Amino acid sequence: MNSAYLAFVIIVPLLAAALLTVMHTPLLVRRTILLGTNAFALGFGIWLAVETYGGNVLGHSIALWPSGIAIPLVADMFSALMLIVTALLGLVCSAFGIATGDDDRAYFAPLVLVLSGGVYGALLTGDLFNLFVFIEVMLLPSYGLIAMLGGLRRLSAGRLYVTMNLMTSTIFLVGVGLVYGVAGTVNIAELAGAGSEDPLIGAAVAVVLIALGVKAAVVPVHGWLARTYPYTSPAVTALFSGLHTKVAIYAIYRIYAVIYEGDSRYLWIGIVIMSATMLIGVLGAVGENTTRSILTFHMISQIGYILLGVALFGPIGLTAGIFYLLHHMVVKASLFLSTGAVEVTYKTNDLGKVQGIARTEPLIAAAFLGAAFSLAGLPPFSGFVAKLVLVRAAIDEAQIAAAVIAVVVSLLTLMSMLKIWKGVFWGRAPEDGVSLVSARKPGRLLTHIKPSVAMPAVVLAVVTLAVGIGAQGLLVLSEQAAAGLLDVSGYVEAVIGQ
């Protein structure tokens, strides 16, 4: 594959978004362009994984400008895997948005495509400034999606979301400026090892990592996520859950591996913070009484699991963290989409307002239950393998307390999932709630929920089951991605050696 093609996966969504913004094409054409662009990105990611298999790294400077001016794009197995899952979620969540009527809004498709283009750029860029730029490209359409879709509280949630991100972006940009001031470059490859060798550069890059930590919703700077994600539409919540915080997590993995070369002096800080994130996140869900607010707090808890991998920083720890990251993106989106299917059909996501959904909608109940078991770490789903490998890595690194917390939090997660199951899917409808039993249609997998609304969650639940059953395949790819983070010589050569 010619590395010059790397830019296509960024350019195509942005051009498609521009086209849909200025052209009032028929709805069918708009939908085809939206889904077709996401399908193209998915195919591109698979192609990229084939090209980077075995440790190959692709690098390209846009328009062949010299270093320092051009935008360096780099792709290895880690970025390829992230691109595949990102495109899959973009495709599935767009399909859900079409099925639920979100795309009736004229700018839904262009905003989703710009968001996707920004994410792909952030995954492929090789310098800190352009990482900042692509994250902003990702965030700008997100402001529009929050303001455009959701309930009455979306505007107050949107203000918090915009304020938090503007503040964090300012910190990020200050950090990038400090790095340039002390190192004379913001190219990640040129900064390889500088964070551990030069305290000034290390401190400057730490400012960037702090900003990324806020964007990833790490405890204690996690509150913004719990107070914003539940108040937009289910399709947008699922899309955000799979992409936004995960871009920040990906960047933390990449920066710490390349610029600090996994410096062990700071890893204990990560162990403490990520253990606290796992525990506080799941405890935050205890007092919540809506499906989306509970799932949002669980998302914070799971971010602790994912970043524990980089805090352990060894072959097994990084492999476990990357596997967990990919698994979690799929599972969390599936949970938001299955509960979202119930919410858009029955017009509520409050626990206890509607019950007995499993009787009338067994297909969506099965999708929720499978993803919930995976999130809690039960076999044969992908979450079981992810947590097993992560706990093993913690024990191998003598981080027994972190391993114990990971196991305890898994049990608490399962209890919270059962709380949603009991409050939505099990039992009989209350007298003042929606009567479901009387509307039951025996023998049907779906009664009121449309198949087009249910299928996105079902597809992702099947994916997590398939990954769990065939875990060895993804583990091998995750090991290759982890190897690229442990030995960054290929990454550096791909950028500087052009």
Coordinates of C-alpha atoms in Angstrom, one line a residue:
M1 CA 0.0 0.0 0.0
N2 CA 1.3 3.4 -0.9
S3 CA 1.5 5.4 2.4
A4 CA 0.3 8.5 0.5
Y5 CA -3.1 6.9 0.7
L6 CA -3.3 7.4 4.4
A7 CA -4.8 10.9 4.0
F8 CA -7.7 9.5 2.0
V9 CA -9.5 8.2 5.2
I10 CA -9.5 11.8 6.6
I11 CA -10.2 13.6 3.3
V12 CA -13.1 11.4 2.1
P13 CA -15.4 12.0 5.2
L14 CA -14.7 15.7 5.2
L15 CA -15.5 16.0 1.5
A16 CA -18.6 14.0 1.9
A17 CA -19.7 16.2 4.8
A18 CA -19.1 19.3 2.7
L19 CA -21.1 17.8 -0.2
L20 CA -24.1 17.0 2.1
T21 CA -23.9 20.5 3.6
V22 CA -24.3 22.4 0.4
M23 CA -26.4 19.9 -1.6
H24 CA -30.0 19.1 -0.7
T25 CA -30.0 15.6 -2.1
P26 CA -32.8 13.2 -1.6
L27 CA -32.9 11.5 1.8
L28 CA -32.0 8.1 0.3
V29 CA -28.9 9.6 -1.3
R30 CA -27.8 11.3 1.9
R31 CA -28.2 8.1 3.8
T32 CA -26.2 6.2 1.2
I33 CA -23.4 8.8 1.4
L34 CA -23.3 8.6 5.2
L35 CA -23.3 4.9 5.4
G36 CA -21.1 4.4 2.3
T37 CA -18.4 6.8 3.7
N38 CA -18.3 4.9 7.0
A39 CA -18.2 1.6 5.1
F40 CA -15.2 2.9 3.1
A41 CA -13.4 3.8 6.4
L42 CA -14.1 0.3 7.7
G43 CA -12.6 -1.3 4.6
F44 CA -9.7 1.1 4.7
G45 CA -9.0 0.1 8.3
I46 CA -9.0 -3.6 7.5
W47 CA -6.7 -2.9 4.6
L48 CA -4.4 -0.9 6.9
A49 CA -4.3 -3.8 9.4
V50 CA -3.2 -6.1 6.6
E51 CA -0.5 -3.7 5.5
T52 CA 0.9 -3.2 9.1
Y53 CA 0.6 -6.9 10.0
G54 CA 3.9 -8.2 11.3
G55 CA 5.2 -4.9 12.7
N56 CA 5.2 -2.7 9.5
V57 CA 4.8 1.0 10.0
L58 CA 3.6 3.4 7.3
G59 CA 4.5 7.0 7.3
H60 CA 3.8 9.9 5.0
S61 CA 4.1 13.7 5.1
I62 CA 1.2 15.5 3.5
A63 CA 2.2 17.0 0.1
L64 CA 5.9 16.0 0.9
W65 CA 6.5 19.2 2.7
P66 CA 9.7 19.2 5.0
S67 CA 9.4 18.1 8.6
G68 CA 8.1 20.9 10.8
I69 CA 5.7 22.1 8.1
A70 CA 4.0 19.0 6.8
I71 CA 1.4 17.0 8.7
P72 CA 3.1 13.7 9.4
L73 CA 0.7 10.7 9.2
V74 CA 1.8 7.4 10.7
A75 CA 0.0 4.0 10.8
D76 CA 0.9 0.9 12.7
M77 CA -1.2 -2.0 14.0
F78 CA -2.5 0.0 17.0
S79 CA -3.8 2.8 14.9
A80 CA -5.2 0.3 12.3
L81 CA -7.2 -1.6 15.0
M82 CA -8.5 1.7 16.4
L83 CA -9.5 2.8 12.9
I84 CA -11.4 -0.4 12.3
V85 CA -13.4 -0.2 15.5
T86 CA -14.0 3.5 15.1
A87 CA -15.4 3.0 11.6
L88 CA -17.5 0.1 12.7
L89 CA -19.1 2.2 15.4
G90 CA -19.6 5.1 13.0
L91 CA -21.4 2.8 10.6
V92 CA -23.6 1.2 13.3
C93 CA -24.4 4.4 15.2
S94 CA -25.3 6.1 11.9
A95 CA -27.6 3.3 11.0
F96 CA -29.3 3.7 14.4
G97 CA -29.6 7.4 13.9
I98 CA -31.3 6.8 10.6
A99 CA -33.6 4.3 12.1
T100 CA -34.6 6.5 15.0
G101 CA -35.1 9.6 12.9
D102 CA -32.1 11.6 14.0
D103 CA -31.0 12.0 10.4
D104 CA -34.2 13.9 9.7
R105 CA -32.2 16.9 10.9
A106 CA -30.4 18.3 7.9
Y107 CA -27.0 18.5 9.5
F108 CA -26.9 15.2 11.3
A109 CA -25.0 13.4 8.5
P110 CA -22.5 16.2 7.8
L111 CA -21.7 16.6 11.6
V112 CA -21.2 12.8 12.0
L113 CA -18.9 12.7 9.0
V114 CA -16.8 15.7 10.2
L115 CA -16.6 14.0 13.7
S116 CA -15.4 10.8 12.0
G117 CA -12.8 12.6 9.9
G118 CA -11.4 14.3 13.0
V119 CA -11.1 11.0 14.9
Y120 CA -9.3 9.3 11.9
G121 CA -6.9 12.3 11.8
A122 CA -6.2 12.1 15.5
L123 CA -5.5 8.3 15.2
L124 CA -3.0 8.8 12.3
T125 CA -1.3 12.1 13.0
G126 CA 2.3 12.0 14.1
D127 CA 2.7 15.4 15.9
L128 CA 1.2 17.0 19.0
F129 CA -0.1 20.2 17.3
N130 CA -2.0 18.3 14.6
L131 CA -3.3 16.0 17.3
F132 CA -4.8 19.1 18.9
V133 CA -6.2 20.3 15.6
F134 CA -7.8 17.0 14.8
I135 CA -9.3 16.7 18.3
E136 CA -10.9 20.1 17.7
V137 CA -12.2 19.0 14.3
M138 CA -13.8 16.1 16.2
L139 CA -15.2 18.3 19.0
L140 CA -16.8 21.1 16.9
P141 CA -19.5 18.9 15.3
S142 CA -20.0 17.3 18.7
Y143 CA -21.2 20.7 20.0
G144 CA -23.8 20.8 17.2
L145 CA -25.0 17.3 17.7
I146 CA -25.5 17.9 21.5
A147 CA -27.4 21.1 20.8
M148 CA -29.5 19.6 18.0
L149 CA -30.6 16.3 19.5
G150 CA -31.8 15.1 22.9
G151 CA -34.1 16.2 25.7
L152 CA -34.8 19.5 27.4
R153 CA -31.6 19.3 29.5
R154 CA -29.4 19.0 26.4
L155 CA -28.7 22.7 26.4
S156 CA -27.5 22.9 29.9
A157 CA -25.5 19.7 29.3
G158 CA -24.2 21.3 26.1
R159 CA -23.0 24.4 28.0
L160 CA -21.0 22.2 30.4
Y161 CA -19.6 20.1 27.6
V162 CA -18.5 23.2 25.6
T163 CA -17.0 24.9 28.6
M164 CA -15.1 21.9 29.8
N165 CA -13.7 21.1 26.3
L166 CA -12.7 24.7 25.7
M167 CA -10.9 24.8 29.0
T168 CA -9.2 21.5 28.4
S169 CA -8.3 22.4 24.8
T170 CA -6.6 25.6 26.2
I171 CA -4.5 23.5 28.6
F172 CA -3.7 21.1 25.7
L173 CA -2.5 24.0 23.5
V174 CA -0.5 25.5 26.3
G175 CA 1.2 22.2 26.8
V176 CA 2.0 21.9 23.1
G177 CA 3.4 25.5 23.2
L178 CA 5.6 24.5 26.2
V179 CA 6.9 21.4 24.4
Y180 CA 7.8 23.5 21.3
G181 CA 9.5 26.1 23.6
V182 CA 11.7 23.6 25.4
A183 CA 12.3 21.0 22.6
G184 CA 12.0 23.0 19.4
T185 CA 9.6 20.4 17.9
V186 CA 6.2 18.9 18.5
N187 CA 6.8 15.9 16.2
I188 CA 6.2 12.8 18.4
A189 CA 8.9 10.8 16.6
E190 CA 11.5 13.5 17.1
L191 CA 10.6 13.7 20.7
A192 CA 11.2 9.9 21.2
G193 CA 12.7 9.3 24.7
A194 CA 12.9 13.1 25.4
G195 CA 10.3 12.9 28.2
S196 CA 12.4 10.6 30.3
E197 CA 15.8 12.2 29.5
D198 CA 15.0 15.9 29.9
P199 CA 12.9 16.9 33.0
L200 CA 11.8 20.2 31.3
I201 CA 10.4 18.3 28.2
G202 CA 8.9 15.7 30.5
A203 CA 7.1 18.4 32.5
A204 CA 5.8 20.1 29.3
V205 CA 4.5 16.9 27.9
A206 CA 2.9 16.2 31.2
V207 CA 0.7 19.2 30.7
V208 CA -0.6 17.6 27.4
L209 CA -1.2 14.3 29.3
I210 CA -3.2 16.2 32.0
A211 CA -5.4 17.7 29.3
L212 CA -5.9 14.3 27.7
G213 CA -6.7 12.8 31.1
V214 CA -9.5 15.3 31.5
K215 CA -10.8 14.5 28.0
A216 CA -10.7 10.8 28.9
A217 CA -12.7 11.5 32.1
V218 CA -10.2 10.0 34.5
V219 CA -11.0 10.4 38.2
P220 CA -11.0 13.1 39.7
V221 CA -11.9 15.0 36.6
H222 CA -14.7 12.8 35.4
G223 CA -17.8 14.6 36.5
W224 CA -18.4 16.4 33.2
L225 CA -19.0 13.1 31.4
A226 CA -21.6 11.9 33.8
R227 CA -23.5 15.2 33.4
T228 CA -23.4 15.5 29.6
Y229 CA -23.6 12.2 27.8
P230 CA -27.0 11.1 29.1
Y231 CA -28.8 14.2 27.8
T232 CA -28.3 13.9 24.0
S233 CA -30.0 11.4 21.8
P234 CA -29.2 7.7 22.2
A235 CA -27.4 7.5 18.8
V236 CA -25.2 10.4 19.7
T237 CA -24.5 9.0 23.2
A238 CA -23.4 5.7 21.7
L239 CA -21.2 7.4 19.1
F240 CA -19.6 9.6 21.7
S241 CA -19.0 6.7 24.1
G242 CA -17.1 4.8 21.4
L243 CA -15.0 7.6 20.1
H244 CA -14.4 10.7 22.2
T245 CA -12.8 9.4 25.3
K246 CA -11.1 6.6 23.4
V247 CA -9.2 9.1 21.2
A248 CA -7.7 10.7 24.4
I249 CA -6.9 7.2 25.7
Y250 CA -5.2 6.2 22.4
A251 CA -3.1 9.5 22.5
I252 CA -2.1 8.8 26.2
Y253 CA -0.9 5.3 25.1
R254 CA 1.0 6.7 22.1
I255 CA 2.6 9.7 23.9
Y256 CA 3.7 7.7 27.0
A257 CA 5.2 4.9 24.9
V258 CA 7.1 7.1 22.4
I259 CA 8.0 10.3 24.4
Y260 CA 8.6 8.7 27.8
E261 CA 9.5 5.3 26.5
G262 CA 7.4 3.8 29.3
D263 CA 9.5 5.5 32.0
S264 CA 8.9 3.4 35.1
R265 CA 9.3 6.3 37.6
Y266 CA 5.8 7.6 37.0
L267 CA 3.9 4.4 36.6
W268 CA 2.9 4.2 40.2
I269 CA 0.9 7.4 39.8
G270 CA -1.0 5.8 37.0
I271 CA -1.7 2.6 39.1
V272 CA -3.2 4.7 41.9
I273 CA -5.3 7.0 39.7
M274 CA -6.6 4.2 37.5
S275 CA -7.5 2.0 40.5
A276 CA -9.4 5.0 41.9
T277 CA -11.1 5.5 38.5
M278 CA -12.3 1.9 38.4
L279 CA -13.7 2.0 41.9
I280 CA -15.3 5.5 42.0
G281 CA -16.8 5.1 38.6
V282 CA -18.7 2.0 39.4
L283 CA -19.8 3.4 42.9
G284 CA -21.1 6.5 41.1
A285 CA -23.6 4.3 39.3
V286 CA -25.2 3.2 42.6
G287 CA -27.4 6.2 43.1
E288 CA -28.5 6.7 39.5
N289 CA -32.0 5.7 38.3
T290 CA -31.8 5.9 34.5
T291 CA -30.2 3.5 32.1
R292 CA -28.0 6.0 30.4
S293 CA -26.7 7.6 33.6
I294 CA -25.8 4.2 35.0
L295 CA -24.0 3.2 31.8
T296 CA -22.2 6.5 31.7
F297 CA -20.8 6.0 35.2
H298 CA -19.8 2.5 34.2
M299 CA -18.0 4.0 31.2
I300 CA -15.8 6.0 33.7
S301 CA -15.1 2.9 35.6
Q302 CA -14.0 1.0 32.5
I303 CA -11.7 3.8 31.5
G304 CA -9.8 3.0 34.6
Y305 CA -9.4 -0.6 33.4
I306 CA -8.2 0.5 29.9
L307 CA -5.6 2.9 31.3
L308 CA -4.4 0.4 33.9
G309 CA -2.8 -1.3 30.9
V310 CA -0.5 1.7 30.1
A311 CA 0.2 2.1 33.8
L312 CA 1.4 -1.5 34.0
F313 CA 3.5 -0.9 30.8
G314 CA 4.8 -4.3 29.9
P315 CA 4.1 -6.7 27.0
I316 CA 1.2 -8.3 28.8
G317 CA -0.1 -5.0 30.4
L318 CA -0.1 -3.2 27.0
T319 CA -1.6 -6.1 25.2
A320 CA -4.4 -6.4 27.8
G321 CA -5.0 -2.6 27.7
I322 CA -5.3 -2.5 24.0
F323 CA -7.5 -5.6 23.9
Y324 CA -9.7 -4.0 26.6
L325 CA -9.9 -0.7 24.7
L326 CA -11.2 -2.4 21.5
H327 CA -13.6 -4.7 23.4
H328 CA -15.0 -1.8 25.5
M329 CA -15.7 0.5 22.5
V330 CA -17.9 -2.2 21.0
V331 CA -19.6 -3.3 24.2
K332 CA -20.4 0.1 25.6
A333 CA -21.9 1.2 22.3
S334 CA -24.0 -2.0 22.2
L335 CA -25.4 -1.3 25.7
F336 CA -26.2 2.3 24.8
L337 CA -27.9 1.2 21.6
S338 CA -30.0 -1.6 23.2
T339 CA -31.2 0.6 26.0
G340 CA -31.6 3.4 23.4
A341 CA -33.9 1.2 21.3
V342 CA -36.1 0.8 24.4
E343 CA -35.9 4.5 25.2
V344 CA -36.9 5.7 21.7
T345 CA -39.7 3.2 21.5
Y346 CA -41.2 3.5 25.0
K347 CA -40.2 7.2 25.5
T348 CA -38.4 6.8 28.8
N349 CA -35.1 5.5 30.2
D350 CA -36.2 5.7 33.9
L351 CA -35.8 2.4 35.7
G352 CA -39.2 1.0 36.7
K353 CA -41.3 3.1 34.3
V354 CA -41.4 0.3 31.9
Q355 CA -40.7 -3.3 32.8
G356 CA -41.2 -6.7 31.3
I357 CA -39.4 -5.7 28.0
A358 CA -37.8 -9.2 27.9
R359 CA -41.3 -10.6 27.4
T360 CA -42.2 -8.4 24.5
E361 CA -38.8 -7.7 23.0
P362 CA -36.6 -10.8 23.6
L363 CA -34.2 -10.0 20.8
I364 CA -33.2 -6.6 22.3
A365 CA -33.2 -8.1 25.8
A366 CA -30.7 -10.8 24.6
A367 CA -28.5 -8.1 23.0
F368 CA -28.5 -6.1 26.3
L369 CA -27.8 -9.2 28.4
G370 CA -24.9 -10.4 26.2
A371 CA -23.2 -7.0 26.2
A372 CA -23.9 -6.6 30.0
F373 CA -22.2 -9.9 30.7
S374 CA -19.3 -8.9 28.5
L375 CA -18.9 -5.6 30.4
A376 CA -18.9 -7.5 33.7
G377 CA -16.3 -9.9 32.4
L378 CA -18.3 -13.2 32.1
P379 CA -17.4 -15.9 29.6
P380 CA -17.7 -16.5 26.7
F381 CA -17.8 -12.8 25.8
S382 CA -14.8 -10.6 25.0
G383 CA -14.9 -8.9 28.4
F384 CA -13.9 -12.2 30.1
V385 CA -10.7 -12.4 28.1
A386 CA -10.0 -8.7 28.5
K387 CA -10.3 -8.8 32.3
L388 CA -8.5 -12.1 32.7
V389 CA -5.5 -10.8 30.8
L390 CA -5.5 -7.5 32.6
V391 CA -5.7 -9.1 36.1
R392 CA -2.9 -11.5 35.1
A393 CA -0.8 -8.5 34.0
A394 CA -1.4 -6.7 37.3
I395 CA -0.4 -9.9 39.3
D396 CA 2.7 -10.3 37.1
E397 CA 3.8 -6.8 37.9
A398 CA 3.1 -7.4 41.6
Q399 CA 0.2 -4.9 41.6
I400 CA -2.0 -7.1 43.8
A401 CA -4.2 -4.3 45.1
A402 CA -5.0 -3.2 41.5
A403 CA -5.8 -6.8 40.6
V404 CA -8.2 -7.1 43.6
I405 CA -9.9 -3.8 42.8
A406 CA -10.4 -4.9 39.2
V407 CA -12.1 -8.1 40.4
V408 CA -14.3 -6.4 43.0
V409 CA -15.3 -3.7 40.5
S410 CA -16.3 -6.5 38.0
L411 CA -18.7 -7.9 40.6
L412 CA -20.2 -4.4 41.3
T413 CA -20.5 -3.9 37.6
L414 CA -22.5 -7.1 37.3
M415 CA -24.8 -6.0 40.1
S416 CA -25.4 -2.7 38.4
M417 CA -26.2 -4.5 35.1
L418 CA -28.7 -6.6 37.0
K419 CA -30.2 -3.4 38.4
I420 CA -31.0 -2.3 34.8
W421 CA -32.2 -5.8 33.9
K422 CA -34.6 -5.8 36.8
G423 CA -35.8 -2.2 36.2
V424 CA -36.4 -2.5 32.5
F425 CA -36.3 -6.0 31.1
W426 CA -37.7 -8.2 33.9
G427 CA -41.0 -8.3 35.8
R428 CA -44.4 -6.8 35.0
A429 CA -45.3 -3.3 34.0
P430 CA -46.5 -1.1 37.0
E431 CA -50.1 0.0 36.9
D432 CA -49.2 3.6 36.2
G433 CA -46.6 2.6 33.6
V434 CA -46.8 1.4 30.0
S435 CA -48.8 -1.8 29.7
L436 CA -46.6 -4.3 27.9
V437 CA -48.0 -7.7 28.9
S438 CA -51.4 -6.9 27.2
A439 CA -49.6 -5.9 24.0
R440 CA -47.4 -9.0 23.9
K441 CA -47.3 -10.9 20.6
P442 CA -46.2 -14.4 21.4
G443 CA -43.5 -16.0 19.2
R444 CA -42.1 -12.7 17.9
L445 CA -38.6 -11.5 18.7
L446 CA -39.7 -7.9 18.6
T447 CA -43.2 -6.4 19.3
H448 CA -43.0 -2.6 19.3
I449 CA -39.3 -2.0 18.6
K450 CA -38.6 -1.8 14.9
P451 CA -36.0 -4.3 13.5
S452 CA -34.0 -1.5 12.1
V453 CA -33.8 0.1 15.6
A454 CA -32.8 -3.2 17.3
M455 CA -30.2 -4.5 14.8
P456 CA -27.3 -2.1 15.5
A457 CA -27.3 -3.3 19.2
V458 CA -27.6 -6.9 18.1
V459 CA -24.8 -6.6 15.6
L460 CA -22.4 -5.3 18.2
A461 CA -23.5 -7.9 20.8
V462 CA -22.7 -10.6 18.2
V463 CA -19.3 -8.9 17.6
T464 CA -18.4 -9.1 21.3
L465 CA -19.5 -12.7 21.4
A466 CA -17.4 -13.5 18.3
V467 CA -14.4 -11.7 19.7
G468 CA -14.8 -13.7 23.0
I469 CA -15.0 -17.0 21.2
G470 CA -12.2 -16.2 18.8
A471 CA -10.2 -14.1 21.3
Q472 CA -6.8 -15.6 20.2
G473 CA -7.0 -13.7 16.9
L474 CA -7.5 -10.3 18.4
L475 CA -4.9 -11.1 21.1
V476 CA -2.3 -11.7 18.5
L477 CA -3.1 -8.4 16.8
S478 CA -3.1 -6.6 20.2
E479 CA 0.3 -8.2 21.0
Q480 CA 1.7 -6.7 17.7
A481 CA 0.2 -3.3 18.6
A482 CA 1.8 -3.6 22.1
A483 CA 5.1 -4.6 20.6
G484 CA 5.0 -1.4 18.5
L485 CA 4.6 0.6 21.7
L486 CA 7.5 -1.2 23.5
D487 CA 9.9 -0.8 20.6
V488 CA 9.2 2.5 18.9
S489 CA 12.1 2.4 16.5
G490 CA 9.9 1.4 13.6
Y491 CA 7.5 4.3 14.4
V492 CA 10.4 6.8 14.6
E493 CA 12.0 5.5 11.4
A494 CA 8.7 5.7 9.5
V495 CA 8.4 9.4 10.3
I496 CA 12.0 10.7 10.4
G497 CA 13.3 8.4 7.7
Q498 CA 11.0 9.7 4.9

